[in-house]
Amino acid sequence: MSIGLLRGDHHVHSTFSDDAVSTPEENVAAAVVAGLETLRIVDHVRRDTTWVPEYVSAIAALRVPEGLTVLTGVEAKILDTAGTLDIPELPAGIDRILIADHQFPGVDGPLGPTAVRERIADGWATTDVLDDFVAGVIAAMERHPGNQLAHCFSLLPKIGLAESHLGEERLTAWAQAAARTGTLVEVNEKWGCPEPASLAALRAAGAELVASTDSHDARDVGRYARVRDLLGAEALP
């Protein structure tokens, strides 16, 4: 894995996402101020999203200064344990899909955190919950190889669990799947994940890491604290 991961920000939202406040142009300007070499602008999609061609055209039309590479992405949630994504047909010009654990990938479809907590309270075994969750993430990587995991494991605290509950066997299978499928795994500033044990599994498997802020405001682009701590010496320029 490369040195200087903090020279890139591989998950930055623009006003094409309804919860972000900065335009693509403002994100580019912020990336220059932060001294970045790579910026991936990413916005949320669902199956019924229609604006992706307009988004691709807007990114292609950006005036990008020398020394900065601007990449594209769309962020889509995993729907089920089969790895189905909530994503429309994509035009040319999207560099990577960001595979996100916004909801729990259930056998029959996505479950919100409250529903999962209620099922756990009713007796759903934690081991089965974790098996289904990891199965969904791995299946999504296998069905959509060569893409990127967004804030992976950020869902776990929302359902009352933690990365430490995953255990070595699940983490190894997950990390090996990322390496095998050529999936980038982002270390996410906003959510502080994946944690050190997960990063160690990725390193052992030979998976590739990228850094991201998951910025929804250009003022946060390229500004790392939690990621720097998670990566340690690997983050040094």
PDB file of C-alpha atoms in Angstrom:
ATOM      1  CA  MET A   1       0.000   0.000   0.000  1.00  0.00           C
ATOM      2  CA  SER A   2       1.157   3.467  -0.839  1.00  0.00           C
ATOM      3  CA  ILE A   3       2.619   6.151   1.365  1.00  0.00           C
ATOM      4  CA  GLY A   4       0.900   9.537   1.408  1.00  0.00           C
ATOM      5  CA  LEU A   5      -2.702   8.372   1.429  1.00  0.00           C
ATOM      6  CA  LEU A   6      -3.777  11.736   2.809  1.00  0.00           C
ATOM      7  CA  ARG A   7      -2.898  13.437  -0.479  1.00  0.00           C
ATOM      8  CA  GLY A   8      -6.212  12.147  -1.792  1.00  0.00           C
ATOM      9  CA  ASP A   9      -9.844  12.504  -0.771  1.00  0.00           C
ATOM     10  CA  HIS A  10     -11.852   9.740  -2.420  1.00  0.00           C
ATOM     11  CA  HIS A  11     -15.343  10.522  -1.104  1.00  0.00           C
ATOM     12  CA  VAL A  12     -16.551  14.117  -1.355  1.00  0.00           C
ATOM     13  CA  HIS A  13     -20.206  15.033  -1.894  1.00  0.00           C
ATOM     14  CA  SER A  14     -21.524  17.904  -3.971  1.00  0.00           C
ATOM     15  CA  THR A  15     -24.883  19.598  -4.409  1.00  0.00           C
ATOM     16  CA  PHE A  16     -25.997  16.692  -6.599  1.00  0.00           C
ATOM     17  CA  SER A  17     -26.587  15.034  -3.213  1.00  0.00           C
ATOM     18  CA  ASP A  18     -29.556  16.526  -1.381  1.00  0.00           C
ATOM     19  CA  ASP A  19     -27.670  16.593   1.927  1.00  0.00           C
ATOM     20  CA  ALA A  20     -24.541  18.410   0.696  1.00  0.00           C
ATOM     21  CA  VAL A  21     -23.959  22.152   0.432  1.00  0.00           C
ATOM     22  CA  SER A  22     -20.943  22.630  -1.843  1.00  0.00           C
ATOM     23  CA  THR A  23     -20.779  22.667  -5.624  1.00  0.00           C
ATOM     24  CA  PRO A  24     -18.247  20.586  -7.568  1.00  0.00           C
ATOM     25  CA  GLU A  25     -16.367  23.810  -8.307  1.00  0.00           C
ATOM     26  CA  GLU A  26     -16.159  24.656  -4.599  1.00  0.00           C
ATOM     27  CA  ASN A  27     -14.865  21.149  -3.829  1.00  0.00           C
ATOM     28  CA  VAL A  28     -12.136  21.488  -6.450  1.00  0.00           C
ATOM     29  CA  ALA A  29     -11.075  24.841  -4.994  1.00  0.00           C
ATOM     30  CA  ALA A  30     -10.966  23.338  -1.500  1.00  0.00           C
ATOM     31  CA  ALA A  31      -8.895  20.390  -2.724  1.00  0.00           C
ATOM     32  CA  VAL A  32      -6.323  22.802  -4.141  1.00  0.00           C
ATOM     33  CA  VAL A  33      -6.135  24.700  -0.837  1.00  0.00           C
ATOM     34  CA  ALA A  34      -5.704  21.404   1.034  1.00  0.00           C
ATOM     35  CA  GLY A  35      -2.832  20.395  -1.263  1.00  0.00           C
ATOM     36  CA  LEU A  36      -4.550  17.285  -2.585  1.00  0.00           C
ATOM     37  CA  GLU A  37      -3.430  15.373  -5.634  1.00  0.00           C
ATOM     38  CA  THR A  38      -6.644  13.349  -6.075  1.00  0.00           C
ATOM     39  CA  LEU A  39     -10.274  14.258  -5.488  1.00  0.00           C
ATOM     40  CA  ARG A  40     -13.196  11.891  -6.039  1.00  0.00           C
ATOM     41  CA  ILE A  41     -16.543  13.672  -6.187  1.00  0.00           C
ATOM     42  CA  VAL A  42     -19.304  11.257  -5.185  1.00  0.00           C
ATOM     43  CA  ASP A  43     -23.051  11.622  -4.893  1.00  0.00           C
ATOM     44  CA  HIS A  44     -25.901   9.471  -3.581  1.00  0.00           C
ATOM     45  CA  VAL A  45     -28.030   7.517  -6.040  1.00  0.00           C
ATOM     46  CA  ARG A  46     -31.008   5.196  -5.918  1.00  0.00           C
ATOM     47  CA  ARG A  47     -32.562   3.002  -8.575  1.00  0.00           C
ATOM     48  CA  ASP A  48     -34.853   5.834  -9.690  1.00  0.00           C
ATOM     49  CA  THR A  49     -32.131   8.518  -9.875  1.00  0.00           C
ATOM     50  CA  THR A  50     -32.205  10.300 -13.248  1.00  0.00           C
ATOM     51  CA  TRP A  51     -29.572  13.030 -12.949  1.00  0.00           C
ATOM     52  CA  VAL A  52     -26.390  10.948 -13.359  1.00  0.00           C
ATOM     53  CA  PRO A  53     -25.752  12.013 -17.012  1.00  0.00           C
ATOM     54  CA  GLU A  54     -26.029  15.668 -15.942  1.00  0.00           C
ATOM     55  CA  TYR A  55     -23.635  14.975 -13.071  1.00  0.00           C
ATOM     56  CA  VAL A  56     -21.084  13.326 -15.389  1.00  0.00           C
ATOM     57  CA  SER A  57     -21.257  16.310 -17.741  1.00  0.00           C
ATOM     58  CA  ALA A  58     -20.796  18.775 -14.872  1.00  0.00           C
ATOM     59  CA  ILE A  59     -17.695  16.998 -13.588  1.00  0.00           C
ATOM     60  CA  ALA A  60     -16.251  16.722 -17.097  1.00  0.00           C
ATOM     61  CA  ALA A  61     -16.709  20.472 -17.560  1.00  0.00           C
ATOM     62  CA  LEU A  62     -14.764  21.412 -14.416  1.00  0.00           C
ATOM     63  CA  ARG A  63     -11.655  23.527 -14.805  1.00  0.00           C
ATOM     64  CA  VAL A  64      -9.107  21.443 -12.911  1.00  0.00           C
ATOM     65  CA  PRO A  65      -5.720  22.976 -12.130  1.00  0.00           C
ATOM     66  CA  GLU A  66      -2.517  21.162 -12.955  1.00  0.00           C
ATOM     67  CA  GLY A  67      -1.463  18.745 -10.246  1.00  0.00           C
ATOM     68  CA  LEU A  68      -4.993  17.711  -9.268  1.00  0.00           C
ATOM     69  CA  THR A  69      -6.872  14.715 -10.676  1.00  0.00           C
ATOM     70  CA  VAL A  70     -10.663  14.752 -10.297  1.00  0.00           C
ATOM     71  CA  LEU A  71     -12.444  11.390 -10.366  1.00  0.00           C
ATOM     72  CA  THR A  72     -16.131  10.512 -10.247  1.00  0.00           C
ATOM     73  CA  GLY A  73     -18.278   8.180  -8.212  1.00  0.00           C
ATOM     74  CA  VAL A  74     -21.801   7.388  -7.149  1.00  0.00           C
ATOM     75  CA  GLU A  75     -22.715   6.032  -3.721  1.00  0.00           C
ATOM     76  CA  ALA A  76     -25.299   3.253  -3.492  1.00  0.00           C
ATOM     77  CA  LYS A  77     -26.486   1.162  -0.566  1.00  0.00           C
ATOM     78  CA  ILE A  78     -26.359  -2.623  -0.357  1.00  0.00           C
ATOM     79  CA  LEU A  79     -29.900  -4.001  -0.380  1.00  0.00           C
ATOM     80  CA  ASP A  80     -29.550  -7.661   0.580  1.00  0.00           C
ATOM     81  CA  THR A  81     -27.243 -10.569   1.370  1.00  0.00           C
ATOM     82  CA  ALA A  82     -26.978 -11.275  -2.377  1.00  0.00           C
ATOM     83  CA  GLY A  83     -25.118  -7.987  -2.811  1.00  0.00           C
ATOM     84  CA  THR A  84     -27.773  -6.180  -4.828  1.00  0.00           C
ATOM     85  CA  LEU A  85     -27.193  -2.421  -4.995  1.00  0.00           C
ATOM     86  CA  ASP A  86     -29.763   0.380  -5.052  1.00  0.00           C
ATOM     87  CA  ILE A  87     -28.386   1.870  -8.258  1.00  0.00           C
ATOM     88  CA  PRO A  88     -29.638   3.014 -11.659  1.00  0.00           C
ATOM     89  CA  GLU A  89     -28.100   2.113 -14.990  1.00  0.00           C
ATOM     90  CA  LEU A  90     -24.937   4.176 -15.193  1.00  0.00           C
ATOM     91  CA  PRO A  91     -23.638   6.079 -18.211  1.00  0.00           C
ATOM     92  CA  ALA A  92     -20.000   6.176 -19.229  1.00  0.00           C
ATOM     93  CA  GLY A  93     -17.931   8.538 -17.126  1.00  0.00           C
ATOM     94  CA  ILE A  94     -18.426   7.070 -13.651  1.00  0.00           C
ATOM     95  CA  ASP A  95     -15.055   5.869 -12.369  1.00  0.00           C
ATOM     96  CA  ARG A  96     -16.269   3.894  -9.353  1.00  0.00           C
ATOM     97  CA  ILE A  97     -19.360   2.878  -7.466  1.00  0.00           C
ATOM     98  CA  LEU A  98     -19.106   3.447  -3.726  1.00  0.00           C
ATOM     99  CA  ILE A  99     -20.711   0.465  -2.025  1.00  0.00           C
ATOM    100  CA  ALA A 100     -22.304   1.646   1.217  1.00  0.00           C
ATOM    101  CA  ASP A 101     -23.777   0.010   4.321  1.00  0.00           C
ATOM    102  CA  HIS A 102     -26.506   2.619   4.842  1.00  0.00           C
ATOM    103  CA  GLN A 103     -28.954  -0.076   5.880  1.00  0.00           C
ATOM    104  CA  PHE A 104     -28.622  -3.690   6.940  1.00  0.00           C
ATOM    105  CA  PRO A 105     -28.465  -6.060   3.940  1.00  0.00           C
ATOM    106  CA  GLY A 106     -31.137  -8.565   4.930  1.00  0.00           C
ATOM    107  CA  VAL A 107     -31.952 -11.829   3.223  1.00  0.00           C
ATOM    108  CA  ASP A 108     -35.205 -10.374   1.875  1.00  0.00           C
ATOM    109  CA  GLY A 109     -34.104  -6.759   1.526  1.00  0.00           C
ATOM    110  CA  PRO A 110     -32.747  -3.831   3.512  1.00  0.00           C
ATOM    111  CA  LEU A 111     -33.540  -3.328   7.185  1.00  0.00           C
ATOM    112  CA  GLY A 112     -33.228  -0.093   9.102  1.00  0.00           C
ATOM    113  CA  PRO A 113     -31.155  -0.017  12.306  1.00  0.00           C
ATOM    114  CA  THR A 114     -34.226   0.104  14.553  1.00  0.00           C
ATOM    115  CA  ALA A 115     -35.671  -3.012  12.927  1.00  0.00           C
ATOM    116  CA  VAL A 116     -32.394  -4.860  13.389  1.00  0.00           C
ATOM    117  CA  ARG A 117     -32.163  -3.852  17.049  1.00  0.00           C
ATOM    118  CA  GLU A 118     -35.712  -5.068  17.621  1.00  0.00           C
ATOM    119  CA  ARG A 119     -34.978  -8.411  15.982  1.00  0.00           C
ATOM    120  CA  ILE A 120     -31.829  -8.821  18.082  1.00  0.00           C
ATOM    121  CA  ALA A 121     -33.897  -8.075  21.191  1.00  0.00           C
ATOM    122  CA  ASP A 122     -36.355 -10.742  20.055  1.00  0.00           C
ATOM    123  CA  GLY A 123     -33.596 -13.336  19.830  1.00  0.00           C
ATOM    124  CA  TRP A 124     -31.797 -12.898  16.516  1.00  0.00           C
ATOM    125  CA  ALA A 125     -28.336 -14.264  17.340  1.00  0.00           C
ATOM    126  CA  THR A 126     -25.478 -11.799  16.999  1.00  0.00           C
ATOM    127  CA  THR A 127     -23.436 -14.400  15.105  1.00  0.00           C
ATOM    128  CA  ASP A 128     -26.182 -14.704  12.502  1.00  0.00           C
ATOM    129  CA  VAL A 129     -26.536 -10.929  12.238  1.00  0.00           C
ATOM    130  CA  LEU A 130     -22.815 -10.526  11.604  1.00  0.00           C
ATOM    131  CA  ASP A 131     -22.712 -13.439   9.158  1.00  0.00           C
ATOM    132  CA  ASP A 132     -25.506 -11.897   7.076  1.00  0.00           C
ATOM    133  CA  PHE A 133     -23.939  -8.447   7.203  1.00  0.00           C
ATOM    134  CA  VAL A 134     -20.504  -9.601   6.054  1.00  0.00           C
ATOM    135  CA  ALA A 135     -22.074 -11.881   3.446  1.00  0.00           C
ATOM    136  CA  GLY A 136     -23.906  -8.908   1.950  1.00  0.00           C
ATOM    137  CA  VAL A 137     -20.770  -6.767   1.789  1.00  0.00           C
ATOM    138  CA  ILE A 138     -18.706  -9.556   0.219  1.00  0.00           C
ATOM    139  CA  ALA A 139     -21.450 -10.374  -2.288  1.00  0.00           C
ATOM    140  CA  ALA A 140     -21.655  -6.711  -3.324  1.00  0.00           C
ATOM    141  CA  MET A 141     -17.903  -6.617  -3.943  1.00  0.00           C
ATOM    142  CA  GLU A 142     -18.105  -9.801  -5.990  1.00  0.00           C
ATOM    143  CA  ARG A 143     -21.067  -8.589  -8.065  1.00  0.00           C
ATOM    144  CA  HIS A 144     -19.494  -5.155  -8.609  1.00  0.00           C
ATOM    145  CA  PRO A 145     -15.710  -5.712  -8.696  1.00  0.00           C
ATOM    146  CA  GLY A 146     -13.214  -2.910  -9.053  1.00  0.00           C
ATOM    147  CA  ASN A 147     -15.184  -0.368  -7.073  1.00  0.00           C
ATOM    148  CA  GLN A 148     -14.921   1.091  -3.535  1.00  0.00           C
ATOM    149  CA  LEU A 149     -16.303   0.377  -0.073  1.00  0.00           C
ATOM    150  CA  ALA A 150     -17.707   3.507   1.531  1.00  0.00           C
ATOM    151  CA  HIS A 151     -17.452   3.910   5.323  1.00  0.00           C
ATOM    152  CA  CYS A 152     -17.543   0.137   5.763  1.00  0.00           C
ATOM    153  CA  PHE A 153     -18.816  -1.040   9.182  1.00  0.00           C
ATOM    154  CA  SER A 154     -20.341   2.359   9.994  1.00  0.00           C
ATOM    155  CA  LEU A 155     -23.687   0.575  10.371  1.00  0.00           C
ATOM    156  CA  LEU A 156     -22.558  -1.645  13.229  1.00  0.00           C
ATOM    157  CA  PRO A 157     -22.795   0.902  16.095  1.00  0.00           C
ATOM    158  CA  LYS A 158     -26.250   1.875  14.837  1.00  0.00           C
ATOM    159  CA  ILE A 159     -27.486  -1.678  15.429  1.00  0.00           C
ATOM    160  CA  GLY A 160     -25.776  -1.963  18.817  1.00  0.00           C
ATOM    161  CA  LEU A 161     -22.696  -3.880  17.637  1.00  0.00           C
ATOM    162  CA  ALA A 162     -19.063  -3.013  16.983  1.00  0.00           C
ATOM    163  CA  GLU A 163     -16.233  -3.949  14.645  1.00  0.00           C
ATOM    164  CA  SER A 164     -14.642  -5.858  17.527  1.00  0.00           C
ATOM    165  CA  HIS A 165     -17.560  -8.286  17.356  1.00  0.00           C
ATOM    166  CA  LEU A 166     -16.680  -9.338  13.803  1.00  0.00           C
ATOM    167  CA  GLY A 167     -13.801 -11.588  14.783  1.00  0.00           C
ATOM    168  CA  GLU A 168     -10.763 -12.737  12.839  1.00  0.00           C
ATOM    169  CA  GLU A 169     -12.524 -15.193  10.525  1.00  0.00           C
ATOM    170  CA  ARG A 170     -15.078 -12.698   9.210  1.00  0.00           C
ATOM    171  CA  LEU A 171     -12.514  -9.921   8.876  1.00  0.00           C
ATOM    172  CA  THR A 172     -10.144 -12.189   6.967  1.00  0.00           C
ATOM    173  CA  ALA A 173     -12.889 -13.259   4.552  1.00  0.00           C
ATOM    174  CA  TRP A 174     -13.934  -9.633   4.038  1.00  0.00           C
ATOM    175  CA  ALA A 175     -10.387  -8.397   3.492  1.00  0.00           C
ATOM    176  CA  GLN A 176      -9.524 -11.208   1.106  1.00  0.00           C
ATOM    177  CA  ALA A 177     -12.665 -10.472  -0.901  1.00  0.00           C
ATOM    178  CA  ALA A 178     -11.638  -6.822  -1.190  1.00  0.00           C
ATOM    179  CA  ALA A 179      -8.200  -7.823  -2.473  1.00  0.00           C
ATOM    180  CA  ARG A 180      -9.577 -10.491  -4.813  1.00  0.00           C
ATOM    181  CA  THR A 181     -12.135  -8.148  -6.387  1.00  0.00           C
ATOM    182  CA  GLY A 182      -9.840  -5.136  -6.697  1.00  0.00           C
ATOM    183  CA  THR A 183     -12.061  -3.148  -4.348  1.00  0.00           C
ATOM    184  CA  LEU A 184     -10.675   0.037  -2.825  1.00  0.00           C
ATOM    185  CA  VAL A 185     -11.462   0.330   0.882  1.00  0.00           C
ATOM    186  CA  GLU A 186     -11.756   3.846   2.169  1.00  0.00           C
ATOM    187  CA  VAL A 187     -10.636   4.905   5.619  1.00  0.00           C
ATOM    188  CA  ASN A 188     -13.397   7.329   6.478  1.00  0.00           C
ATOM    189  CA  GLU A 189     -12.936  10.512   8.501  1.00  0.00           C
ATOM    190  CA  LYS A 190     -16.618  11.137   9.236  1.00  0.00           C
ATOM    191  CA  TRP A 191     -17.324   7.701  10.711  1.00  0.00           C
ATOM    192  CA  GLY A 192     -13.834   6.719  11.908  1.00  0.00           C
ATOM    193  CA  CYS A 193     -13.853   3.369  10.171  1.00  0.00           C
ATOM    194  CA  PRO A 194     -12.588   0.786   9.473  1.00  0.00           C
ATOM    195  CA  GLU A 195     -10.784   0.377  12.785  1.00  0.00           C
ATOM    196  CA  PRO A 196      -7.186  -0.864  13.296  1.00  0.00           C
ATOM    197  CA  ALA A 197      -7.985  -4.597  13.439  1.00  0.00           C
ATOM    198  CA  SER A 198      -9.876  -4.326  10.168  1.00  0.00           C
ATOM    199  CA  LEU A 199      -7.070  -2.314   8.578  1.00  0.00           C
ATOM    200  CA  ALA A 200      -4.578  -4.956   9.691  1.00  0.00           C
ATOM    201  CA  ALA A 201      -6.675  -7.624   7.971  1.00  0.00           C
ATOM    202  CA  LEU A 202      -6.713  -5.544   4.789  1.00  0.00           C
ATOM    203  CA  ARG A 203      -2.949  -5.092   4.879  1.00  0.00           C
ATOM    204  CA  ALA A 204      -2.436  -8.820   5.391  1.00  0.00           C
ATOM    205  CA  ALA A 205      -4.695  -9.571   2.417  1.00  0.00           C
ATOM    206  CA  GLY A 206      -2.999  -7.027   0.172  1.00  0.00           C
ATOM    207  CA  ALA A 207      -6.095  -4.874  -0.308  1.00  0.00           C
ATOM    208  CA  GLU A 208      -5.740  -1.249  -1.376  1.00  0.00           C
ATOM    209  CA  LEU A 209      -6.717   1.619   0.935  1.00  0.00           C
ATOM    210  CA  VAL A 210      -7.727   5.177   0.128  1.00  0.00           C
ATOM    211  CA  ALA A 211      -8.517   8.063   2.462  1.00  0.00           C
ATOM    212  CA  SER A 212     -11.795   9.963   2.476  1.00  0.00           C
ATOM    213  CA  THR A 213     -13.491  12.689   4.456  1.00  0.00           C
ATOM    214  CA  ASP A 214     -17.037  11.872   3.273  1.00  0.00           C
ATOM    215  CA  SER A 215     -17.325  15.644   3.108  1.00  0.00           C
ATOM    216  CA  HIS A 216     -20.715  17.274   2.615  1.00  0.00           C
ATOM    217  CA  ASP A 217     -19.180  20.756   2.896  1.00  0.00           C
ATOM    218  CA  ALA A 218     -16.113  21.924   0.986  1.00  0.00           C
ATOM    219  CA  ARG A 219     -14.605  23.272   4.198  1.00  0.00           C
ATOM    220  CA  ASP A 220     -13.963  19.649   5.232  1.00  0.00           C
ATOM    221  CA  VAL A 221     -12.313  18.455   2.010  1.00  0.00           C
ATOM    222  CA  GLY A 222      -8.910  16.912   2.664  1.00  0.00           C
ATOM    223  CA  ARG A 223      -9.044  17.670   6.393  1.00  0.00           C
ATOM    224  CA  TYR A 224      -8.011  14.568   8.296  1.00  0.00           C
ATOM    225  CA  ALA A 225      -7.690  13.813  12.003  1.00  0.00           C
ATOM    226  CA  ARG A 226      -9.358  10.447  12.694  1.00  0.00           C
ATOM    227  CA  VAL A 227      -8.005   8.951   9.471  1.00  0.00           C
ATOM    228  CA  ARG A 228      -4.512  10.132  10.318  1.00  0.00           C
ATOM    229  CA  ASP A 229      -4.739   8.375  13.677  1.00  0.00           C
ATOM    230  CA  LEU A 230      -6.145   5.180  12.158  1.00  0.00           C
ATOM    231  CA  LEU A 231      -3.458   4.963   9.490  1.00  0.00           C
ATOM    232  CA  GLY A 232      -0.527   6.037  11.657  1.00  0.00           C
ATOM    233  CA  ALA A 233       2.825   6.078   9.861  1.00  0.00           C
ATOM    234  CA  GLU A 234       1.183   4.965   6.620  1.00  0.00           C
ATOM    235  CA  ALA A 235      -0.474   8.358   6.329  1.00  0.00           C
ATOM    236  CA  LEU A 236       2.762  10.325   6.317  1.00  0.00           C
ATOM    237  CA  PRO A 237       3.447  12.349   3.143  1.00  0.00           C
TER     238      PRO A 237
END
